[in-house]
GROMACS .gro file of C-alpha atoms in nm:
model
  120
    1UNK     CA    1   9.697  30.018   6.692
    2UNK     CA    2   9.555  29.744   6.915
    3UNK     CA    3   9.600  29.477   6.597
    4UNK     CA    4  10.000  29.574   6.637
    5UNK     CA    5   9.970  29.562   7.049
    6UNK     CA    6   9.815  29.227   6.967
    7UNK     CA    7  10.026  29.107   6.730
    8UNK     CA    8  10.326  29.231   6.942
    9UNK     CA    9  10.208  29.020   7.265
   10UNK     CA   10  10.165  28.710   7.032
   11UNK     CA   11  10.503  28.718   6.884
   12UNK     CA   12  10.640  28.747   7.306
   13UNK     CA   13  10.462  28.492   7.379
   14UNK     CA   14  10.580  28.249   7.118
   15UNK     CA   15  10.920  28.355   7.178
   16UNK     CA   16  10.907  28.291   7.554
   17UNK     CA   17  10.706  27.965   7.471
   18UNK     CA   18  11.013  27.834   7.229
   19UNK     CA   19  11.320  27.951   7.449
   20UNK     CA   20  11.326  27.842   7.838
   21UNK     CA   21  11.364  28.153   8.016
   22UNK     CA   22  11.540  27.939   8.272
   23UNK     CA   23  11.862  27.848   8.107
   24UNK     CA   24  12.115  28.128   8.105
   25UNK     CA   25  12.221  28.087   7.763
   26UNK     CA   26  11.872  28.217   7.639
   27UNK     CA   27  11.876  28.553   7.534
   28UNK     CA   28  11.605  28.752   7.723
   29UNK     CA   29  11.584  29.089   7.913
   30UNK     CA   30  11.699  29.112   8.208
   31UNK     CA   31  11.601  29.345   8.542
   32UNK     CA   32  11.718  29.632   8.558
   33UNK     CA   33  11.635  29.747   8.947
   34UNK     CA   34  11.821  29.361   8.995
   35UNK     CA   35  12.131  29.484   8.776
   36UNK     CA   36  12.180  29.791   8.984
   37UNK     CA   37  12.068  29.669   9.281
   38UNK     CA   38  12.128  29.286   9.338
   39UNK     CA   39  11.795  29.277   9.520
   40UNK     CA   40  11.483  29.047   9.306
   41UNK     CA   41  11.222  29.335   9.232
   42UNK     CA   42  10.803  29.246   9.228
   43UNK     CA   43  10.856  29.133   8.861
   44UNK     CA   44  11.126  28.904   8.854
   45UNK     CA   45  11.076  28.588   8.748
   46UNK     CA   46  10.752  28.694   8.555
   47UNK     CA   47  10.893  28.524   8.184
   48UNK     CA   48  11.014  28.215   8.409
   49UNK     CA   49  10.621  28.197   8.520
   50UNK     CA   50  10.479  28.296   8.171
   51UNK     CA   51  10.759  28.012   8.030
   52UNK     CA   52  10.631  27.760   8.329
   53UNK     CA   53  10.225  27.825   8.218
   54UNK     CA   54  10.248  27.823   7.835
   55UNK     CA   55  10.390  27.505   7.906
   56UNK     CA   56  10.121  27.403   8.227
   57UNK     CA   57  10.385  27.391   8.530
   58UNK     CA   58  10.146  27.544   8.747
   59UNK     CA   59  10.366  27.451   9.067
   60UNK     CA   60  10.693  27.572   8.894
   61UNK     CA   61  10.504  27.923   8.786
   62UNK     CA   62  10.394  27.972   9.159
   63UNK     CA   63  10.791  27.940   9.246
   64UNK     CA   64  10.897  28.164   8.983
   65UNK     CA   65  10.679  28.481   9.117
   66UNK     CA   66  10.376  28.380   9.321
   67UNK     CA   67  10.300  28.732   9.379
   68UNK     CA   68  10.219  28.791   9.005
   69UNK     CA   69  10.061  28.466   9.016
   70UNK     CA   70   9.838  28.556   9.267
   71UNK     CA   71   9.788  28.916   9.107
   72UNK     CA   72   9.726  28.781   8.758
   73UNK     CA   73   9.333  28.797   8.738
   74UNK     CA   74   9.373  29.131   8.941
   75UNK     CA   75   9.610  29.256   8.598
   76UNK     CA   76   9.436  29.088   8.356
   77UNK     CA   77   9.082  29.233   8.479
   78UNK     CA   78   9.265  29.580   8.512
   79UNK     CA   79   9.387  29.518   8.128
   80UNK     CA   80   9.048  29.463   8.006
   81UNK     CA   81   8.902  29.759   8.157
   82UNK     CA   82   9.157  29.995   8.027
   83UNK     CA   83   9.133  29.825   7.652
   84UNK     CA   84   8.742  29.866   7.696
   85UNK     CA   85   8.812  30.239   7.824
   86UNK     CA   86   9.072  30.324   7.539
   87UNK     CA   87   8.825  30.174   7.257
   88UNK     CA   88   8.582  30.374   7.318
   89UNK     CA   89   8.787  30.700   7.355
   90UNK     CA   90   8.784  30.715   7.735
   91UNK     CA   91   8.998  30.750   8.038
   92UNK     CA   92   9.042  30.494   8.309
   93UNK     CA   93   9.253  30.586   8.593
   94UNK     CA   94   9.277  30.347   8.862
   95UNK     CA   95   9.126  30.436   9.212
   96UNK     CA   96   9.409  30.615   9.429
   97UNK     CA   97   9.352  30.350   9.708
   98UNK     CA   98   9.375  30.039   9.467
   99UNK     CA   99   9.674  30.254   9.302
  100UNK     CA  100   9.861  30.280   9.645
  101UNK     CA  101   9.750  29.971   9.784
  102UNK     CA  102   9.920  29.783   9.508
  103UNK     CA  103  10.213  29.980   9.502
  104UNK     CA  104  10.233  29.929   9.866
  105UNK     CA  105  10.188  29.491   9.831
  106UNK     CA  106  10.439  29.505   9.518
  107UNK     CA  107  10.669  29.714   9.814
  108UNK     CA  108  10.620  29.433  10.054
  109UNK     CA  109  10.625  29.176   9.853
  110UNK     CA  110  10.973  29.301   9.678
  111UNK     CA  111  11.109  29.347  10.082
  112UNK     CA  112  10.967  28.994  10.165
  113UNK     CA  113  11.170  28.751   9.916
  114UNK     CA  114  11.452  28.947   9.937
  115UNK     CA  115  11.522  28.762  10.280
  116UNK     CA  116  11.789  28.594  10.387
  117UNK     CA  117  11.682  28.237  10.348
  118UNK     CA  118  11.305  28.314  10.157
  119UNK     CA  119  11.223  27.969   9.919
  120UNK     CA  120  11.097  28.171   9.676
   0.00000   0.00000   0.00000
């Protein structure tokens, strides 16, 4: 199972890194809460960013979603402990403050660069 999650990720990830998320013509997913809403949800943006860093735009990534930016080591810490968890047949449910607390920023954060006039 993991060797297929693995193997899954890789094969995203060279896709993204081949096809520039950024021009329209690219075929690639698109938002969902955007299609029925119009409004740019916590995520969007997020295979612009992962586009901008497989190819080391650091500045570029940071316009394309600095929230997830930011929040990357945050995820990618969370990751590990759950793969750590699930390998060795265990449960690991994330704190109800961390739970709502992120919830909450991912809230704000969706409210904040949907602004009239927001850069980002």
């Amino acid at each position: 199972m993991a060797a297929a999650v693995l193997a899954g990720a890789a094969l995203g990830l060279t896709y993204v890194y081949g096809h520039d998320p950024h021009d329209p013509t690219v075929a690639m997913p698109t938002c969902l809460i955007r299609h029925v809403t119009g409004l740019d949800c916590p995520a969007c943006g997020t295979l612009r960013l992962t586009y901008d860093l497989l190819h080391g735009r650091w500045a570029q990534a940071g316009h394309d979603n600095l929230f997830v930016l930011a929040g990357a080591p945050l995820l990618l810490g969370l990751l590990v402990r759950q793969t750590r968890a699930v390998w060795r047949g265990r449960r690991a449910p994330l704190p109800p403050a961390l739970a709502y607390g992120l919830g909450a920023t991912a809230l704000t954060w969706m409210i904040i660069r949907n602004l009239p006039g927001w850069p980002l």
